[in-house]
Short mmCIF file of C-alpha atoms in Angstrom, two decimals:
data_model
loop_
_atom_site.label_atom_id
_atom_site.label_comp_id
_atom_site.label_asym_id
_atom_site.label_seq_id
_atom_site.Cartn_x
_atom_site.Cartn_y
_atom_site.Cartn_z
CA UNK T 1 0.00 0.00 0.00
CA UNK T 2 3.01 2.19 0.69
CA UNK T 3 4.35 1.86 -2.96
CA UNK T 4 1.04 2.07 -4.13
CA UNK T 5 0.87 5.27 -1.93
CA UNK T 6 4.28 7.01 -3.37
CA UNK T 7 3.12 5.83 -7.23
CA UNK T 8 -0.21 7.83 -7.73
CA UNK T 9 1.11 10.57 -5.27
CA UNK T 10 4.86 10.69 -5.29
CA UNK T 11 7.46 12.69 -7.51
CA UNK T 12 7.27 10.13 -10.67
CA UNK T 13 3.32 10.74 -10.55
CA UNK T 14 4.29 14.52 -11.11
CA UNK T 15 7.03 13.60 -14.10
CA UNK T 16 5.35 11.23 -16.08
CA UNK T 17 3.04 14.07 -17.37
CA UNK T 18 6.17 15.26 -18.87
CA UNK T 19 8.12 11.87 -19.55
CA UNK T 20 7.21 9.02 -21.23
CA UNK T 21 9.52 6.77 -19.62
CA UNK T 22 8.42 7.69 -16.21
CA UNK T 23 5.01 6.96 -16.88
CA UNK T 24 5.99 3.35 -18.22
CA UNK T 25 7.99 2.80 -14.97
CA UNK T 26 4.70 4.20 -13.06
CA UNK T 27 2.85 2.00 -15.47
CA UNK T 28 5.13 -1.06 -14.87
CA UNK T 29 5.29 -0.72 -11.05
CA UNK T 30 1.35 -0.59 -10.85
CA UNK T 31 0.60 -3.11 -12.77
CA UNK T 32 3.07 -5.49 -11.64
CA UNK T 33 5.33 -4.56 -8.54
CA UNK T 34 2.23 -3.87 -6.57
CA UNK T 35 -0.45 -6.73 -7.30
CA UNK T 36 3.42 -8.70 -6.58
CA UNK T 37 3.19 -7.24 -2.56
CA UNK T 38 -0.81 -7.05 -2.62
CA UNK T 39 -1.48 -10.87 -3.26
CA UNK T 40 0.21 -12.61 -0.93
CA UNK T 41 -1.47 -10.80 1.86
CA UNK T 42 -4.60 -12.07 0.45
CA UNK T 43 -6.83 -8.93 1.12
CA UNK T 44 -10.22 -10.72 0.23
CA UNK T 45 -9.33 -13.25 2.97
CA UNK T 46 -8.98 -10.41 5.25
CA UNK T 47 -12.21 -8.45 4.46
CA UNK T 48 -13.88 -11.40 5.03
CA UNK T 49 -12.24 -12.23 8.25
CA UNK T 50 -12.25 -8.52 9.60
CA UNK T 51 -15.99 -7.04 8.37
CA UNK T 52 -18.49 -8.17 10.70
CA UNK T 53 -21.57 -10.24 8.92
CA UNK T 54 -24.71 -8.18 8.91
CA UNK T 55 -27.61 -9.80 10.33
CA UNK T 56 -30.41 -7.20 9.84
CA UNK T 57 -30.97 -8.66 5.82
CA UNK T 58 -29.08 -5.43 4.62
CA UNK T 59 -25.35 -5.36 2.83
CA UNK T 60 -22.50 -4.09 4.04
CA UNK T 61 -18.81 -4.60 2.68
CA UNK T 62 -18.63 -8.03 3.50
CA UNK T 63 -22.17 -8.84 1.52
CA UNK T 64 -20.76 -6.90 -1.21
CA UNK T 65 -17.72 -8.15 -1.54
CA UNK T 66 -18.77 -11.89 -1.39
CA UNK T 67 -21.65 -11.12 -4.30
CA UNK T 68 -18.69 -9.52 -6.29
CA UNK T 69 -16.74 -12.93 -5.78
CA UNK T 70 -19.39 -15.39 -6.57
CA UNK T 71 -21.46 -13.10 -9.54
CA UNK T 72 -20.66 -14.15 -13.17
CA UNK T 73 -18.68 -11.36 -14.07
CA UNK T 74 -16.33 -11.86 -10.81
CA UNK T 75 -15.70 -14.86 -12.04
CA UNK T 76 -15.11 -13.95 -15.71
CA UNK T 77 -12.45 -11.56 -14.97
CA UNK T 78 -10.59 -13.67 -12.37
CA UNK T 79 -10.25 -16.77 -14.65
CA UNK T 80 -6.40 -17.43 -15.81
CA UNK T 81 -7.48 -17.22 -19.46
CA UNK T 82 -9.28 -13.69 -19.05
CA UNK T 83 -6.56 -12.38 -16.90
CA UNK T 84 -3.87 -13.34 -18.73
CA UNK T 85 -5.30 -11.95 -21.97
CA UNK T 86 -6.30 -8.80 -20.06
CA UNK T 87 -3.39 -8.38 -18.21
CA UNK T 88 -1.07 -8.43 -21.88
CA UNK T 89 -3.87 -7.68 -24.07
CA UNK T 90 -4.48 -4.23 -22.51
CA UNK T 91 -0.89 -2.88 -22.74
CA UNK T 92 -1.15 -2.65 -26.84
CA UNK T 93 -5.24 -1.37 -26.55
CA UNK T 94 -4.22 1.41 -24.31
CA UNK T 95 -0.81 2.77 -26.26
CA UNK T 96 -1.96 2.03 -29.49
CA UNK T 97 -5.26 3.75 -29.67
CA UNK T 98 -6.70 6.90 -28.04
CA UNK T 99 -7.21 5.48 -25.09
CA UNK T 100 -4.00 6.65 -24.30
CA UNK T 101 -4.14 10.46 -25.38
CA UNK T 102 -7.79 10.32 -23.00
CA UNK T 103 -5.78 8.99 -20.32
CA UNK T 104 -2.78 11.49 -20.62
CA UNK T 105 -4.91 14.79 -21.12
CA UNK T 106 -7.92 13.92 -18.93
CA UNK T 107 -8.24 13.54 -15.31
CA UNK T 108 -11.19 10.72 -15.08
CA UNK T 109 -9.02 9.12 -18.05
CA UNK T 110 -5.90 8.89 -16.05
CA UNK T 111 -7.82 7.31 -12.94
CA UNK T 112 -9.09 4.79 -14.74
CA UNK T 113 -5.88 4.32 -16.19
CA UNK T 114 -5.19 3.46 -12.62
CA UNK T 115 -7.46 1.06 -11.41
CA UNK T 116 -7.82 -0.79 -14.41
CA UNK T 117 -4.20 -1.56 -14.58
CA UNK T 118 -4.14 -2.11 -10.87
CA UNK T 119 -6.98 -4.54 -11.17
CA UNK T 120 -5.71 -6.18 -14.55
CA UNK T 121 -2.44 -6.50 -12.62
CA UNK T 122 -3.70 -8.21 -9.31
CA UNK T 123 -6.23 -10.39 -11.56
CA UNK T 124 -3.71 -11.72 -13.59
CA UNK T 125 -0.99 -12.32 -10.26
CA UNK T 126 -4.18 -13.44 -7.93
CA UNK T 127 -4.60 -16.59 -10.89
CA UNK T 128 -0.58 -17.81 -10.56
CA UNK T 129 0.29 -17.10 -7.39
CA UNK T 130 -3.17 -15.66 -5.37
CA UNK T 131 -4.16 -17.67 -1.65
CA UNK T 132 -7.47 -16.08 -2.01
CA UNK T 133 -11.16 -17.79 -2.78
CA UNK T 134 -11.76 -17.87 -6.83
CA UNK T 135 -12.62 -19.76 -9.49
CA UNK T 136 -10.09 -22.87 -9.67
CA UNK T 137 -6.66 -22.40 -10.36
CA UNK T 138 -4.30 -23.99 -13.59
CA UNK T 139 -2.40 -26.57 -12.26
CA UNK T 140 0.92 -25.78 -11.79
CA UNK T 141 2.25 -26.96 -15.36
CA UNK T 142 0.51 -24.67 -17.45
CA UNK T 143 0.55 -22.06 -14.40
CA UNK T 144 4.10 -21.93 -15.41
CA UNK T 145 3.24 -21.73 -19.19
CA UNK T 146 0.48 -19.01 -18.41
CA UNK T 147 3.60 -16.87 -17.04
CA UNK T 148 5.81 -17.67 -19.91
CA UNK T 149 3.41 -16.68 -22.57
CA UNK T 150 2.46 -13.63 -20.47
CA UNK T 151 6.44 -12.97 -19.97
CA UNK T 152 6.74 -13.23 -23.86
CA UNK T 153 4.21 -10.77 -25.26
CA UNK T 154 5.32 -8.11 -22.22
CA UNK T 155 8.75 -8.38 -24.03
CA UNK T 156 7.31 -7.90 -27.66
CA UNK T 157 5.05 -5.05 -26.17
CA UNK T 158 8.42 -3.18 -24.84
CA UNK T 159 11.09 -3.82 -27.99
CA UNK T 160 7.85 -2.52 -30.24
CA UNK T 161 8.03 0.93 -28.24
CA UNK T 162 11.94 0.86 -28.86
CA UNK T 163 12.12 0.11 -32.34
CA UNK T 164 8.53 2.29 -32.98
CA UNK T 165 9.58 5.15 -35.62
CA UNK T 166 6.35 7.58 -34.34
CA UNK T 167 6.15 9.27 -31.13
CA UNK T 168 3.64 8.47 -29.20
CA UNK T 169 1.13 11.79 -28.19
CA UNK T 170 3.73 14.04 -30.35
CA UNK T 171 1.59 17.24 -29.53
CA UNK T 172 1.96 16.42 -26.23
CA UNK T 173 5.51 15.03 -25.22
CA UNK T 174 6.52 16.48 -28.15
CA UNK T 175 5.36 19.97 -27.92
CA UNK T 176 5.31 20.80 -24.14
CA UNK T 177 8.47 23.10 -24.81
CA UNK T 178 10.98 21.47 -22.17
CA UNK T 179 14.44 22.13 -22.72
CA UNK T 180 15.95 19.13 -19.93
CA UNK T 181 16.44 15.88 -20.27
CA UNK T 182 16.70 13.62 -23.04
CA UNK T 183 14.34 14.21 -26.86
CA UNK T 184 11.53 12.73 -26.52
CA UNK T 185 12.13 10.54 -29.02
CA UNK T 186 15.61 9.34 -26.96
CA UNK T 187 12.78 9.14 -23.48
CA UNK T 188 10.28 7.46 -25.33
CA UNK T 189 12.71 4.35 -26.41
CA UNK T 190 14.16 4.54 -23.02
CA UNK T 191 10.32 4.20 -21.38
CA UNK T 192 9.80 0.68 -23.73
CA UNK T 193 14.16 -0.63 -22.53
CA UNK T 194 11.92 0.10 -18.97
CA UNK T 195 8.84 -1.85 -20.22
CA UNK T 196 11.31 -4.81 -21.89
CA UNK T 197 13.74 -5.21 -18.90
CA UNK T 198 12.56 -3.84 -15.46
CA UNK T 199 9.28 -4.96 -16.53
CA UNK T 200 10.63 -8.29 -16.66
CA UNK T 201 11.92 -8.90 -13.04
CA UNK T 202 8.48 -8.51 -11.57
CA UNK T 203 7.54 -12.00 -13.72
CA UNK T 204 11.10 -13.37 -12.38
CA UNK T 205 9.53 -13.11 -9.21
CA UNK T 206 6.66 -14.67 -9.84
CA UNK T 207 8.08 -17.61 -11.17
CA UNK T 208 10.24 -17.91 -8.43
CA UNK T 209 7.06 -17.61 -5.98
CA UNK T 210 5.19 -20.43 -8.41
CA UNK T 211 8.38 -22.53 -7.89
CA UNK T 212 7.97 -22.77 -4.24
CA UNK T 213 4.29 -23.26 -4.71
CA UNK T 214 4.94 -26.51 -6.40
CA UNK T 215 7.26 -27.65 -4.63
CA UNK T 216 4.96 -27.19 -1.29
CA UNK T 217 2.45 -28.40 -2.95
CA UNK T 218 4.19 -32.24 -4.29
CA UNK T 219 5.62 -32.09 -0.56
CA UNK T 220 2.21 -32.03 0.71
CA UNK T 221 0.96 -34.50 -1.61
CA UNK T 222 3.85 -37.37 -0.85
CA UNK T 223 2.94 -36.85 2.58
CA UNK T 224 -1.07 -37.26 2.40
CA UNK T 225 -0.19 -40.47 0.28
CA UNK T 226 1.99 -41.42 2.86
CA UNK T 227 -0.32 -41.25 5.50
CA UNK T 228 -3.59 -43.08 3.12
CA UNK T 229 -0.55 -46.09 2.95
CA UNK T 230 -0.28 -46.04 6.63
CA UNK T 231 -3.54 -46.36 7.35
CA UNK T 232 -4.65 -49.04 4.83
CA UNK T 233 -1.62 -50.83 5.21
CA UNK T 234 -0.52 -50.10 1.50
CA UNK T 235 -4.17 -51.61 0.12
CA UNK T 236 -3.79 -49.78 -2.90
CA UNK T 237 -0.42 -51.08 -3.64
CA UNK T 238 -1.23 -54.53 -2.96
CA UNK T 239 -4.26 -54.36 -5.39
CA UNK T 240 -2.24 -52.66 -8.26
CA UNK T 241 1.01 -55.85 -7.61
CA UNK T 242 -1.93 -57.88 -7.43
CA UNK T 243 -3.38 -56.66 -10.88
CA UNK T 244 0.43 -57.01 -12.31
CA UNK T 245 -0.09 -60.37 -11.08
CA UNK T 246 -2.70 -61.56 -12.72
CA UNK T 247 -2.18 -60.19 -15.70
CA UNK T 248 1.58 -61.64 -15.82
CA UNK T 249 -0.44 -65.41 -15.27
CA UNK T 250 -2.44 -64.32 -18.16
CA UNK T 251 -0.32 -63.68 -20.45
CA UNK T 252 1.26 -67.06 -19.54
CA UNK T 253 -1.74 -69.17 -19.86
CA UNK T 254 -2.31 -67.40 -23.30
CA UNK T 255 1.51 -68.14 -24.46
CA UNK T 256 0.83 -71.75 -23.56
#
């Protein structure tokens, strides 16, 4: 919440009016650093642990917030197809079409800017890596090749903005009149090197996290078979060497 805090409030919200590549790190941190720190503390969990449960048949935020879970739409949006195509999908709707230019010039365009990326962000980090209720994870296979495809377009979204000819909004970080820093043209390639690379080590992290996951979760798995083995004395074993058995004296009978 703290880096969330300094984002939309601190010194690079005030510069990336004025430089692209400030706005992509802005862009990059929101959309990825953050959900990265917000999921693990599982804040649905701890809505529904902390608001009390009205019992006068009215709705507070705990009846809102488990209708938002369980409705259709929730549901829509959290799945690890939606998010993942929302999550990369979104990055080449909003630069290459006027979404952008609303969300540069307009107030109410550059708050949703916010919370949609935010959102997009923490939907697409809640379906890899999230403890909270939802709709049922990916296993942990193609978990891992939801990230990689995700990791792959995010690195074709930032080499397009360095090797892009045009300037993005040229009558705007073109034609503001500043006389520091790099061109624009020189800040706008450096904002999609920010996109390509420090972009990237947010999904590092991630796979790392998913790593452990699995791991955790075979441990936990070896030991709840364990356990079934101890307490039927290895039945299931002893029915599958019995099955080889038979079938071995099968095949004999049918050789003779």
């Amino acid at each position: 919440m703290l880096l969330l805090f300094y984002i939309t409030n601190g010194g690079i919200n005030s510069y990336e009016m004025y430089l692209f590549s400030a706005h992509m790190g802005a862009h990059m941190t929101l959309g990825m650093m953050v959900p990265i720190l917000l999921v693990p503390g599982a804040p649905i969990t701890l809505a529904m642990r902390a608001i009390n449960k009205r019992s006068d048949g009215s709705r507070g935020g705990r009846e809102w917030i488990n209708i938002a879970i369980h409705s259709w739409y929730g549901k829509l949006i959290s799945h690890p197809l939606f998010a993942t195509i929302n999550f990369v999908g979104s990055l080449w709707l909003f630069y290459y079409t006027p979404v952008f230019r609303w969300a540069t010039s307009d107030h109410i365009g550059h708050e949703w800017m916010i919370v949609h990326f935010l959102l997009a962000g923490y939907l697409f980090v809640q379906s890899i890596i999230g403890i909270d209720p939802g709709p049922s994870r990916w296993p942990y296979p193609f978990r891992l090749v939801q990230l990689l495809a995700a990791m792959t377009v995010h690195a074709f979204f930032g080499l397009g903005i360095m090797s892009y000819e045009g300037l993005f909004l040229p009558d705007w970080y073109g034609a503001m009149g500043r006389t520091w820093g790099s061109t624009p043209m020189a800040d706008q390639q450096a904002g999609g090197a920010i996109a390509w690379s420090v972009g990237e080590i947010p999904n590092l992290i991630i796979a790392v996290v998913l790593a452990m996951q699995w791991s955790r979760s075979d441990a936990r798995l070896a030991k709840r078979t364990d356990r079934q083995a101890d307490r039927t004395d290895d039945a299931e074993l002893k029915a599958y060497n019995a099955m080889l058995g038979r079938l071995s004296t099968d095949d004999k009978a049918e050789g003779l």
